[in-house]
Amino acid sequence: MLGIEIEHVYKIFGKNPERAFPLLEQGLGKQEIMARTGLGVGVDNVSFDVRPGEIVVVMGLSGSGKSTLVRCLNRLVEPTRGRVRIGGQDVTALSPDELRRLRQERTAMVFQNFALFPHRSVADNAGYGLEIRGTPPDLRREKAREALATVGLAGWEEAMPAQLSGGMQQRVGLARALALDPAILLMDEAFSALDPLIRRDMQDELLALQEDMRKTIVFISHDLDEALRLGDRIVLMKDGAVVQIGTPEDILTNPADGYVARFVAEVDITKVLTAESVMRKPAALAHLELDGPRAALRKMKKESISSLFVVDGTHRLVGLVGAEECSAQIERGERDLRAIMRTDIRTVERETPAQELIRILHDLPYPLAVLDARGRVAGVVVRGALLGAMAERGRNADAA
Amino acid sequence: MLPKIPVGRGLEAAVNFLVEHVSWLTRAFSALMESGLSAVEGALLALPAWLFIVLTALLTLFLTRRRGTAVLTLLGLGLILNMGLWKATVSTIALVLVSTLSAVSFGIPLGIGAAMSAPVRRTVMPVLDVMQTMPAFVYLIPAIPFFGLGKVAAVFSTVIFAMPPSIRLTCLGIRQVPPDLKECAEAFGSTRWQRLVKLELPLAAPTILAGVNQTVMLALSMVVIAAMIGAKGLGGEVWKAIQRLQMGAGFEAGIGIVIVAMILDRVLQHCGARTKNPKNT
């Protein structure tokens, strides 16, 4: 496994690109520099590391420089300034021959529009990288067949690309990269041209493959949903510069600025928010061994709530008591909560998505308990709080 | 009044200079070519005409997989034989074959060069414009002092006249390869040569073949014109008919040319179509 280090990489398009640097130092923006000099700022001082075995999703709108950046990594686009290291090797200093060897041995790329060679069969497409590397034909065919089987295209070796659907074509594109067993996969909007359902399948499949292969993957995307699903970390780019780097949770919960927040606002919040992110600490709990109906009722009155979760000595949830039942029990002079406790209550886990929470809460007469792995009460979700949390995110995004 | 700029006299002087100093070489080449041409012609005439016709029809059937084309070949060549134009036709076919082969073997590499290098392209393309717009007859004149009257001069002017489409369409075909495919070849570490052989030439093949097709057709038309400098063949028959005002003989030779042109065109077109869809044969 190899990591990638990107240090202060710039890409300026146009003649005499060095002219742009004094202007960049003055803090001028991409548009102004274009207006004054005719130079296009593709990538503006980008630095980050990709750890070995990690998926980093570089995300941004079109024109944000993300595709240019990924091409700087294998020098399909020559960086104007800066350094790229792959596994400690300085890519920016390689001779043309060394660079070709790097592309043959270490990095493989998957393209948005698949870039399959229309005159070659599926097997010959999948084996193209190996052919260039100089792998003997028998071994090449063997490896191409294995790679095609890995992506679910066993039996399609002799088909021509034009005979395949888009999803299948991109599987060939992926197989062509995987056949090389490269340390690094560069995926340029690899799934963007596919329709949403197929895209989802391919994302799942990539994650499943990644469990086994542990490649270092740089994935370019303009789709935040995709970035959140695939990325161990996400790099957000705008106008060629990095706006924010972080885990999907970081990006969602602490958008670095209005640009990121707008991006986040487009995400379907109900899919991204989970029980954990909208639950509250329970205001009070009744302890089965310690509290009687009188104590339970007092706690409810104090917090102005009408029901209370009951936990045992190890803090595990055992049931729920209501205020009315407590009053009735006090009048009867009994004092064991077990007699009035409901035990068939609905609970969810921390990871349950908000979408499902809304459905469950819809006709639930009492609050929803969120349990941790050991069955202890981690928090409580009430309908008002759930909707409030969602509305709040919507508002933040709008305001920004 | 402005004095006349001596464009014609200048070019004449240049050609004369060249003739004086290199004609020994071109004449030697001419002799060589002459024997080559008569060898091809001799080989084509060695077979009995009917056998040649049947073999050609079978060949077209094999190349195009179309019975119609094969029948056209059979009947067309039969008619030519019947009109007594067989020898002239074979001579014309030999000239077209040799000219086309020369034009293509210069044209395709030049086209590849033009596609791969912008400076080459900038030099070649204006020259091609001149070559294509210059009236074909003009090439005949300087061909004579270099190669003498006869078939070699005809081949020479035919090659010059017929070469441009091969160059142009080769260049175009390679440059039309989608950029994302070229980028992909680069991303997998292909050398420039690998990219050309494994990606660009196969994808450009149909376009290149279309260029070869045009070259063949231009060669055929030029070979007829070249009868004026002694190329003989079907063109020679037409030329004779013009000078003697024999309308019938003129049309007979003309029909012969049309038949040869149609056969060549059909065969080449179907070869092109087949390389476009290699799996649909």
XYZ file of C-alpha atoms in Angstrom:
681
model
C 0.000 0.000 0.000
C 1.234 3.424 -0.935
C 0.164 6.825 0.258
C 0.040 10.048 -1.725
C 1.427 13.359 -0.525
C 0.303 16.484 -2.322
C 2.276 19.605 -1.418
C 1.375 23.094 -2.600
C 0.279 21.988 -6.040
C -0.716 24.695 -8.517
C -1.926 24.371 -12.062
C -2.201 27.545 -14.105
C -3.433 27.218 -17.703
C -2.204 29.606 -20.377
C 1.013 31.133 -21.675
C 3.674 32.170 -19.151
C 1.730 30.810 -16.166
C 4.241 32.262 -13.719
C 2.521 35.642 -14.189
C -0.370 34.411 -12.077
C 1.606 33.858 -8.888
C 2.123 37.500 -7.827
C -1.606 38.057 -8.340
C -2.477 34.956 -6.318
C -0.235 36.231 -3.543
C -2.166 39.504 -3.589
C -5.235 37.425 -2.901
C -6.941 37.948 -6.252
C -9.626 35.471 -7.214
C -9.799 33.113 -10.160
C -12.144 35.369 -12.157
C -10.043 38.493 -11.671
C -6.872 36.710 -12.711
C -8.632 35.431 -15.804
C -9.817 38.959 -16.620
C -6.405 40.570 -16.106
C -4.064 37.995 -17.631
C -6.162 35.471 -19.523
C -4.681 32.757 -17.334
C -6.909 30.050 -15.901
C -6.264 29.009 -12.331
C -7.001 25.274 -12.368
C -5.546 24.227 -9.048
C -4.634 26.758 -6.391
C -2.180 25.709 -3.681
C -3.616 22.325 -2.792
C -1.966 20.261 -0.087
C -3.216 17.076 1.545
C -2.173 13.500 2.146
C -3.942 10.357 1.165
C -3.106 7.626 3.623
C -2.354 4.127 2.359
C -5.564 2.143 1.986
C -7.809 5.165 2.363
C -10.582 6.416 0.101
C -10.415 10.175 -0.263
C -13.231 11.765 -2.228
C -12.342 15.070 -3.863
C -15.575 16.922 -4.294
C -16.616 20.148 -5.959
C -18.809 21.579 -8.657
C -17.666 21.564 -12.262
C -14.833 24.030 -12.693
C -13.643 23.536 -9.131
C -10.405 21.971 -10.365
C -11.031 18.506 -9.004
C -10.453 16.701 -12.300
C -7.348 18.775 -12.965
C -6.048 17.934 -9.511
C -6.406 14.173 -9.985
C -4.606 14.471 -13.336
C -1.742 16.236 -11.578
C -1.241 13.081 -9.518
C -0.117 11.007 -12.533
C 0.912 14.070 -14.536
C -1.650 13.737 -17.288
C -1.724 17.413 -16.415
C 1.677 18.839 -15.558
C 1.503 20.780 -12.268
C 2.808 24.329 -12.675
C 4.259 24.279 -9.194
C 4.323 21.971 -6.232
C 5.206 18.408 -5.476
C 3.368 15.106 -5.604
C 4.816 12.042 -3.913
C 3.493 8.530 -4.330
C 4.903 6.079 -1.812
C 7.638 8.594 -1.080
C 8.668 8.816 -4.760
C 8.627 12.354 -6.144
C 6.326 12.041 -9.155
C 6.961 15.613 -10.266
C 10.674 14.871 -10.765
C 10.304 11.715 -12.873
C 11.738 11.446 -16.388
C 9.275 10.515 -19.159
C 10.346 6.857 -19.003
C 10.046 6.716 -15.222
C 6.674 8.414 -15.419
C 5.436 5.780 -17.886
C 6.624 3.058 -15.560
C 4.772 4.707 -12.663
C 1.587 4.776 -14.723
C 2.069 1.153 -15.774
C 2.937 -0.211 -12.346
C 1.406 1.933 -9.644
C -1.498 4.091 -10.677
C -4.560 3.057 -12.644
C -7.349 5.329 -13.691
C -11.089 4.920 -14.211
C -12.791 7.541 -16.379
C -16.163 9.258 -16.330
C -17.076 8.269 -19.876
C -15.490 4.839 -19.480
C -12.937 5.436 -22.288
C -13.165 1.868 -23.553
C -11.480 1.159 -26.872
C -14.383 0.428 -29.227
C -12.323 -1.790 -31.542
C -11.222 -4.158 -28.793
C -13.162 -6.922 -27.105
C -14.032 -6.652 -23.417
C -11.147 -8.979 -22.541
C -8.673 -6.990 -24.654
C -9.865 -3.773 -23.036
C -9.436 -5.225 -19.574
C -5.960 -6.429 -20.525
C -4.818 -3.154 -22.102
C -2.760 -1.968 -19.139
C -1.062 -5.349 -18.857
C -0.336 -5.324 -22.590
C 1.377 -1.959 -22.234
C 3.248 -3.220 -19.204
C 4.583 -6.081 -21.333
C 2.827 -8.975 -19.585
C 2.998 -12.163 -21.727
C -0.297 -12.819 -23.589
C -1.316 -15.948 -21.653
C -0.868 -14.344 -18.261
C -2.522 -11.178 -19.519
C -5.649 -13.032 -20.637
C -5.741 -14.906 -17.346
C -5.520 -11.726 -15.271
C -8.022 -9.902 -17.450
C -10.480 -12.765 -16.995
C -9.971 -12.715 -13.220
C -10.505 -8.961 -13.093
C -13.661 -9.249 -15.189
C -14.959 -11.977 -12.866
C -14.237 -9.712 -9.885
C -16.516 -7.028 -11.294
C -19.203 -9.540 -12.246
C -18.579 -9.788 -15.982
C -17.482 -13.416 -16.266
C -18.581 -14.746 -19.632
C -18.558 -11.385 -21.397
C -14.881 -11.586 -22.439
C -15.537 -11.759 -26.170
C -18.267 -9.085 -26.296
C -17.519 -5.677 -27.803
C -17.972 -2.594 -25.591
C -20.827 -1.273 -27.745
C -22.862 -4.353 -26.829
C -22.758 -3.535 -23.096
C -24.916 -1.201 -21.023
C -23.344 1.837 -19.374
C -23.016 0.130 -16.028
C -21.366 -2.879 -17.588
C -19.028 -0.696 -19.601
C -17.829 1.001 -16.468
C -17.304 -2.411 -14.886
C -14.936 -3.108 -17.775
C -13.245 0.221 -17.038
C -12.855 -0.843 -13.423
C -11.614 -4.302 -14.444
C -9.013 -2.689 -16.724
C -7.696 -0.823 -13.699
C -7.946 -3.743 -11.261
C -6.214 -6.161 -13.655
C -3.031 -4.192 -13.036
C -3.342 -4.654 -9.272
C -2.189 -1.054 -8.835
C -1.422 0.409 -5.425
C -3.395 3.488 -6.335
C -6.733 3.898 -8.053
C -7.626 7.284 -9.515
C -11.328 7.442 -10.208
C -12.444 10.512 -12.138
C -16.218 10.874 -11.703
C -16.224 7.146 -12.344
C -19.917 6.644 -11.594
C -21.298 10.054 -12.594
C -22.435 8.965 -16.054
C -24.492 6.077 -14.659
C -28.127 6.314 -13.698
C -28.811 6.583 -9.959
C -29.726 2.972 -9.208
C -26.746 1.553 -11.095
C -24.565 4.183 -9.460
C -25.673 3.003 -6.056
C -24.843 -0.610 -6.966
C -21.409 0.356 -8.223
C -20.711 2.329 -5.051
C -21.673 -0.656 -2.908
C -19.551 -2.904 -5.043
C -16.549 -0.622 -4.841
C -16.859 -0.550 -1.046
C -17.140 -4.353 -0.945
C -14.061 -4.695 -3.184
C -12.187 -2.190 -1.069
C -12.763 -4.380 2.025
C -10.527 -6.988 0.384
C -8.122 -4.919 -1.671
C -7.347 -1.954 0.566
C -6.181 0.221 -2.318
C -5.383 3.858 -1.925
C -8.233 5.498 -3.803
C -8.686 9.087 -4.926
C -12.266 9.417 -6.069
C -13.490 12.542 -7.861
C -17.177 13.389 -7.519
C -19.606 16.254 -7.702
C -22.189 14.373 -5.699
C -22.157 14.799 -1.926
C -24.288 11.700 -1.355
C -21.640 9.695 -3.186
C -18.839 11.370 -1.268
C -20.532 10.626 2.056
C -21.055 6.990 1.116
C -17.574 6.288 -0.217
C -15.190 8.667 1.487
C -13.105 7.893 4.526
C -12.324 11.560 4.152
C -13.691 14.245 1.873
C -11.762 17.105 0.289
C -14.038 19.940 -0.771
C -12.757 22.166 -3.569
C -13.913 25.490 -4.932
C -12.240 27.622 -7.607
C -9.218 25.339 -7.538
C -8.598 25.639 -3.808
C -9.424 23.336 -0.936
C -12.265 24.649 1.222
C -12.478 21.875 3.770
C -10.942 18.488 4.486
C -12.559 16.114 6.901
C -14.538 12.990 7.604
C -18.096 12.903 6.259
C -19.373 13.747 9.774
C -17.061 16.769 10.013
C -18.320 18.099 6.711
C -21.949 17.605 7.646
C -21.872 18.893 11.164
C -19.276 21.655 10.864
C -19.399 23.074 7.347
C -16.326 25.289 7.046
C -18.144 28.078 5.233
C -21.228 28.983 3.274
C -20.043 27.115 0.191
C -19.777 23.844 2.050
C -23.026 24.509 3.884
C -24.839 24.989 0.581
C -23.429 21.715 -0.612
C -24.578 20.035 2.551
C -28.014 21.570 2.230
C -28.520 19.659 -1.003
C -28.080 16.367 0.767
C -31.311 14.721 1.690
C -31.038 15.335 5.416
C -33.393 12.526 6.326
C -30.923 10.063 4.811
C -27.859 11.492 6.461
C -29.128 12.311 9.960
C -29.200 9.328 12.301
C -30.833 8.694 15.654
C -27.564 9.525 17.330
C -27.392 12.992 15.809
C -30.942 14.014 16.748
C -31.368 12.272 20.141
C -31.308 14.093 23.442
C -30.064 12.998 26.794
C -33.040 11.560 28.646
C -34.270 14.236 31.089
C -34.779 11.623 33.794
C -34.880 7.855 34.240
C -36.622 5.698 36.824
C -34.446 3.068 38.517
C -36.287 -0.203 38.873
C -34.707 -1.197 42.201
C -34.682 2.250 43.773
C -37.720 4.204 42.590
C -41.385 3.605 43.373
C -44.386 5.251 41.644
C -44.125 8.300 43.865
C -40.503 9.006 42.912
C -41.264 8.348 39.243
C -44.209 10.753 39.290
C -42.122 13.420 40.979
C -39.408 13.138 38.319
C -42.031 13.427 35.560
C -43.619 16.494 37.152
C -40.223 18.126 37.556
C -39.417 17.689 33.856
C -43.045 18.182 32.768
C -43.187 14.908 30.868
C -45.877 12.231 30.903
C -43.830 9.048 30.783
C -40.520 7.783 32.041
C -38.104 5.050 30.927
C -37.198 2.487 33.560
C -33.674 1.071 33.744
C -32.196 -1.721 35.836
C -29.096 -1.682 38.047
C -26.765 -1.900 35.012
C -28.564 0.983 33.285
C -30.224 -1.315 30.745
C -33.694 -0.342 29.540
C -36.408 -2.593 30.939
C -39.616 -0.625 30.346
C -41.681 2.524 30.496
C -44.160 3.907 33.026
C -46.824 6.567 32.428
C -47.896 9.324 34.809
C -51.534 8.134 35.047
C -50.564 4.561 35.898
C -48.211 5.885 38.576
C -51.000 7.952 40.194
C -53.365 4.982 40.146
C -50.756 2.744 41.734
C -50.110 5.298 44.485
C -53.844 5.341 45.268
C -53.859 1.517 45.413
C -50.913 1.758 47.843
C -48.646 -0.515 45.797
C -45.004 0.358 45.169
C -43.446 -2.032 42.620
C -43.114 -0.391 39.201
C -42.980 -3.839 37.533
C -46.744 -4.120 37.993
C -47.519 -1.069 35.836
C -44.511 -1.064 33.510
C -44.941 -1.519 29.744
C -42.182 -3.781 28.458
C -43.163 -4.062 24.766
C -41.728 -0.689 23.833
C -40.209 0.302 20.467
C -36.490 1.101 20.489
C -33.948 2.013 17.820
C -30.174 1.957 17.468
C -27.836 4.918 17.210
C -27.386 4.344 13.439
C -31.062 4.295 12.534
C -31.595 6.966 9.837
C -33.913 9.891 10.476
C -36.135 8.797 7.593
C -37.076 5.688 9.551
C -37.368 7.611 12.799
C -40.068 9.797 11.301
C -42.015 6.725 10.278
C -41.695 5.094 13.711
C -42.487 8.252 15.641
C -45.557 8.927 13.555
C -47.916 6.809 15.663
C -45.855 6.196 18.765
C -47.614 7.477 21.919
C -44.396 7.776 23.927
C -40.819 8.934 23.225
C -38.452 6.698 21.296
C -35.500 5.249 23.201
C -32.136 4.980 21.468
C -30.119 2.052 22.805
C -26.419 1.409 22.557
C -24.913 -1.962 21.715
C -25.362 -3.231 25.295
C -28.988 -2.222 25.560
C -28.404 0.849 27.703
C -30.287 4.056 27.073
C -28.091 6.306 24.973
C -30.734 8.952 24.383
C -34.312 9.769 23.583
C -35.873 10.984 20.345
C -39.046 13.049 20.550
C -40.861 14.124 17.427
C -40.504 17.846 18.024
C -36.778 17.570 18.550
C -36.313 15.483 15.400
C -38.164 17.905 13.169
C -36.428 20.796 14.901
C -33.004 19.358 14.183
C -33.868 18.918 10.536
C -35.358 22.380 10.210
C -32.340 23.912 11.904
C -29.968 22.403 9.355
C -32.174 23.556 6.538
C -32.195 27.101 7.935
C -28.428 27.195 8.474
C -27.890 26.162 4.930
C -30.318 28.751 3.592
C -28.855 31.567 5.645
C -25.341 30.816 4.464
C 2.341 49.529 -66.013
C 3.828 47.011 -63.642
C 6.354 44.734 -65.313
C 5.204 41.112 -65.541
C 6.461 39.120 -62.565
C 8.239 36.114 -64.085
C 6.425 33.395 -62.109
C 6.277 31.006 -65.016
C 9.824 31.725 -66.213
C 11.163 31.303 -62.674
C 9.505 27.931 -62.205
C 10.641 26.900 -65.643
C 14.206 27.824 -64.783
C 13.983 25.849 -61.561
C 12.595 22.800 -63.321
C 15.206 23.109 -66.060
C 17.932 23.312 -63.453
C 16.609 20.194 -61.791
C 16.262 18.403 -65.096
C 19.859 19.242 -65.953
C 21.241 17.984 -62.670
C 19.034 15.137 -61.528
C 17.493 13.812 -64.701
C 20.170 11.110 -64.925
C 18.741 9.808 -61.664
C 15.112 10.172 -62.654
C 15.807 8.607 -66.021
C 17.430 5.631 -64.310
C 14.453 5.405 -62.004
C 12.235 5.684 -65.024
C 13.905 2.694 -66.660
C 13.501 0.687 -63.496
C 9.874 1.660 -63.133
C 9.220 0.922 -66.774
C 10.383 -2.653 -66.377
C 8.407 -2.970 -63.154
C 5.276 -1.770 -64.873
C 5.644 -4.084 -67.816
C 6.272 -6.934 -65.372
C 2.955 -6.213 -63.636
C 1.212 -5.841 -66.938
C 2.811 -8.998 -68.265
C 1.776 -10.911 -65.179
C -1.824 -9.726 -65.543
C -1.848 -10.638 -69.233
C -0.186 -14.004 -68.668
C -3.486 -15.552 -67.632
C -6.112 -16.176 -70.298
C -8.631 -13.331 -70.192
C -11.621 -15.518 -69.206
C -9.699 -17.054 -66.290
C -8.600 -13.607 -65.142
C -12.205 -12.429 -65.235
C -13.496 -15.398 -63.220
C -10.695 -15.061 -60.667
C -11.377 -11.319 -60.269
C -15.086 -11.984 -59.781
C -14.303 -14.587 -57.101
C -11.912 -12.167 -55.425
C -14.556 -9.449 -55.285
C -17.010 -11.967 -53.878
C -14.501 -12.904 -51.201
C -13.703 -9.268 -50.358
C -17.227 -7.837 -50.354
C -19.400 -10.904 -49.638
C -21.910 -9.487 -52.104
C -23.066 -11.591 -54.999
C -24.258 -8.479 -56.880
C -20.758 -7.029 -57.006
C -19.326 -10.317 -58.230
C -21.922 -10.529 -60.999
C -21.232 -6.904 -61.969
C -17.535 -7.763 -62.197
C -18.178 -10.818 -64.309
C -20.513 -9.085 -66.756
C -18.557 -5.807 -66.873
C -15.204 -7.376 -67.605
C -16.894 -9.749 -70.061
C -18.256 -6.745 -71.961
C -14.813 -5.150 -72.054
C -13.330 -8.376 -73.432
C -16.118 -8.510 -75.986
C -15.469 -4.927 -77.118
C -11.851 -5.870 -77.769
C -10.493 -3.510 -75.110
C -8.949 -6.180 -72.918
C -5.290 -5.292 -73.402
C -5.923 -1.580 -72.889
C -7.920 -2.306 -69.738
C -5.228 -4.486 -68.237
C -2.681 -1.811 -68.983
C -4.858 0.775 -67.246
C -5.394 -1.477 -64.232
C -1.653 -2.031 -63.958
C -1.020 1.705 -64.075
C -3.703 2.368 -61.450
C -2.326 -0.394 -59.215
C 1.239 0.851 -59.333
C 0.254 4.516 -58.946
C -2.082 3.809 -56.067
C 0.432 1.665 -54.256
C 3.052 4.401 -54.577
C 0.642 7.163 -53.596
C -0.614 5.250 -50.565
C 2.808 4.173 -49.418
C 3.929 7.815 -49.412
C 0.584 9.262 -48.397
C -0.269 7.254 -45.277
C 3.089 7.794 -43.534
C 2.927 11.476 -44.434
C -0.592 11.644 -43.030
C 0.551 9.977 -39.813
C 3.417 12.461 -39.598
C 1.057 15.365 -40.144
C -1.299 14.074 -37.465
C 1.456 13.641 -34.904
C 3.381 16.861 -35.444
C 1.906 20.325 -35.826
C 4.902 21.730 -37.767
C 4.667 18.896 -40.313
C 0.941 19.535 -40.597
C 1.456 23.254 -41.163
C 3.913 22.516 -43.973
C 2.031 19.699 -45.657
C -1.502 21.073 -45.706
C -0.908 24.176 -47.908
C 1.111 22.026 -50.317
C -1.855 19.663 -50.521
C -4.173 22.566 -51.281
C -1.962 23.522 -54.202
C -1.670 19.915 -55.386
C -5.430 19.500 -55.404
C -6.438 22.751 -57.034
C -3.765 22.778 -59.741
C -5.332 21.484 -62.992
C -4.242 17.904 -63.435
C -2.829 18.556 -66.936
C -0.132 20.855 -65.578
C 1.606 17.963 -63.824
C 2.057 16.282 -67.136
C 4.472 18.865 -68.506
C 7.357 18.658 -66.005
C 6.925 14.893 -65.782
C 8.145 14.546 -69.353
C 11.670 15.995 -69.043
C 12.283 13.977 -65.871
C 10.911 10.644 -66.983
C 10.483 10.934 -70.726
C 7.277 10.377 -72.613
C 5.429 7.259 -71.530
C 4.065 5.334 -68.632
C 6.510 6.375 -65.932
C 5.772 10.048 -66.451
C 2.107 9.099 -66.245
C 2.633 7.235 -62.994
C 4.583 10.169 -61.595
C 1.923 12.760 -62.333
C -0.790 10.334 -61.217
C 0.901 9.776 -57.862
C 1.138 13.512 -57.251
C -2.464 14.057 -58.293
C -3.903 11.111 -56.360
C -1.918 11.297 -53.127
C -3.638 14.216 -51.279
C -6.772 12.346 -50.103
C -4.644 9.603 -48.558
C -2.613 12.157 -46.633
C -5.581 14.263 -45.614
C -7.880 11.497 -44.505
C -5.127 9.615 -42.664
C -4.348 12.796 -40.762
C -8.033 13.484 -40.139
C -8.780 9.930 -39.012
C -6.009 9.990 -36.439
C -6.892 13.425 -35.178
C -10.542 12.432 -34.826
C -9.750 9.757 -32.234
C -11.653 10.946 -29.140
C -9.397 12.799 -26.689
C -10.629 10.784 -23.715
C -9.391 7.601 -25.374
C -6.006 9.174 -26.042
C -5.867 10.317 -22.434
C -6.733 6.804 -21.318
C -3.879 5.363 -23.393
C -1.567 7.899 -21.749
C -2.879 7.130 -18.261
C -1.939 3.468 -18.674
C 1.607 4.426 -19.632
C 1.517 3.847 -23.396
C 4.404 5.151 -25.485
C 3.543 7.386 -28.443
C 4.134 4.452 -30.775
C 1.861 2.138 -28.748
C -0.856 4.754 -28.743
C -0.593 5.041 -32.533
C -0.583 1.314 -33.271
C -2.984 0.068 -30.605
C -5.498 2.887 -30.590
C -5.252 5.541 -33.272
C -4.596 3.528 -36.438
C -7.314 0.927 -35.738
C -9.856 3.660 -35.011
C -8.742 5.686 -38.022
C -8.782 2.678 -40.370
C -12.217 3.346 -41.917
C -11.303 6.979 -42.598
C -7.923 5.969 -43.988
C -9.605 3.447 -46.277
C -11.989 6.136 -47.482
C -8.880 8.154 -48.384
C -7.384 5.175 -50.214
C -10.666 4.778 -52.073
C -10.506 8.368 -53.235
C -6.871 7.957 -54.202
C -7.764 4.980 -56.383
C -10.537 6.926 -58.084
C -8.314 9.953 -58.671
C -5.578 7.661 -59.983
C -8.005 6.134 -62.441
C -9.133 9.529 -63.700
C -5.541 10.759 -63.990
C -4.369 7.645 -65.792
C -6.914 8.479 -68.470
C -5.663 12.059 -68.757
C -2.090 10.813 -68.761
C -2.837 9.143 -72.082
C -1.846 12.538 -73.523
C 1.771 11.867 -72.571
C 1.742 8.334 -73.812
C 0.263 6.263 -70.999
C -1.762 4.195 -73.481
C -4.433 1.973 -71.908
C -8.126 2.852 -71.986
C -7.240 6.533 -71.830
C -5.165 6.021 -74.947
C -8.187 4.561 -76.720
C -10.257 7.615 -75.749
C -7.492 9.929 -76.900
C -7.231 8.114 -80.226
C -11.015 8.373 -80.690
C -10.937 12.109 -80.009
C -8.219 12.708 -82.568
C -10.065 10.652 -85.197
C -13.546 11.812 -84.169
C -14.736 8.217 -83.699
C -17.677 8.684 -81.403
C -18.461 4.967 -81.029
C -14.910 3.944 -80.198
C -14.697 6.812 -77.719
C -17.815 5.692 -75.861
C -16.705 2.076 -75.825
C -13.452 3.020 -74.118
C -15.349 5.361 -71.813
C -17.703 2.567 -70.757
C -14.653 0.400 -70.069
C -13.316 3.068 -67.716
C -16.674 3.329 -65.947
C -16.785 -0.434 -65.418
C -13.285 -0.522 -63.943
C -14.139 2.442 -61.715
C -17.354 0.841 -60.454
C -15.682 -2.445 -59.601
C -12.845 -0.717 -57.762
C -15.250 1.531 -55.870
C -17.572 -1.240 -54.712
C -14.731 -3.447 -53.556
C -13.003 -0.652 -51.644
C -16.191 0.648 -50.069
C -17.157 -2.716 -48.726
C -13.693 -3.327 -47.374
C -14.060 -0.010 -45.533
C -17.472 -0.918 -44.189
C -16.127 -4.193 -42.901
C -13.301 -2.655 -40.911
C -15.830 -0.317 -39.338
C -17.830 -3.192 -37.867
C -15.347 -6.029 -37.578
C -17.843 -8.176 -35.653
C -20.646 -7.923 -38.175
C -19.012 -9.778 -41.016
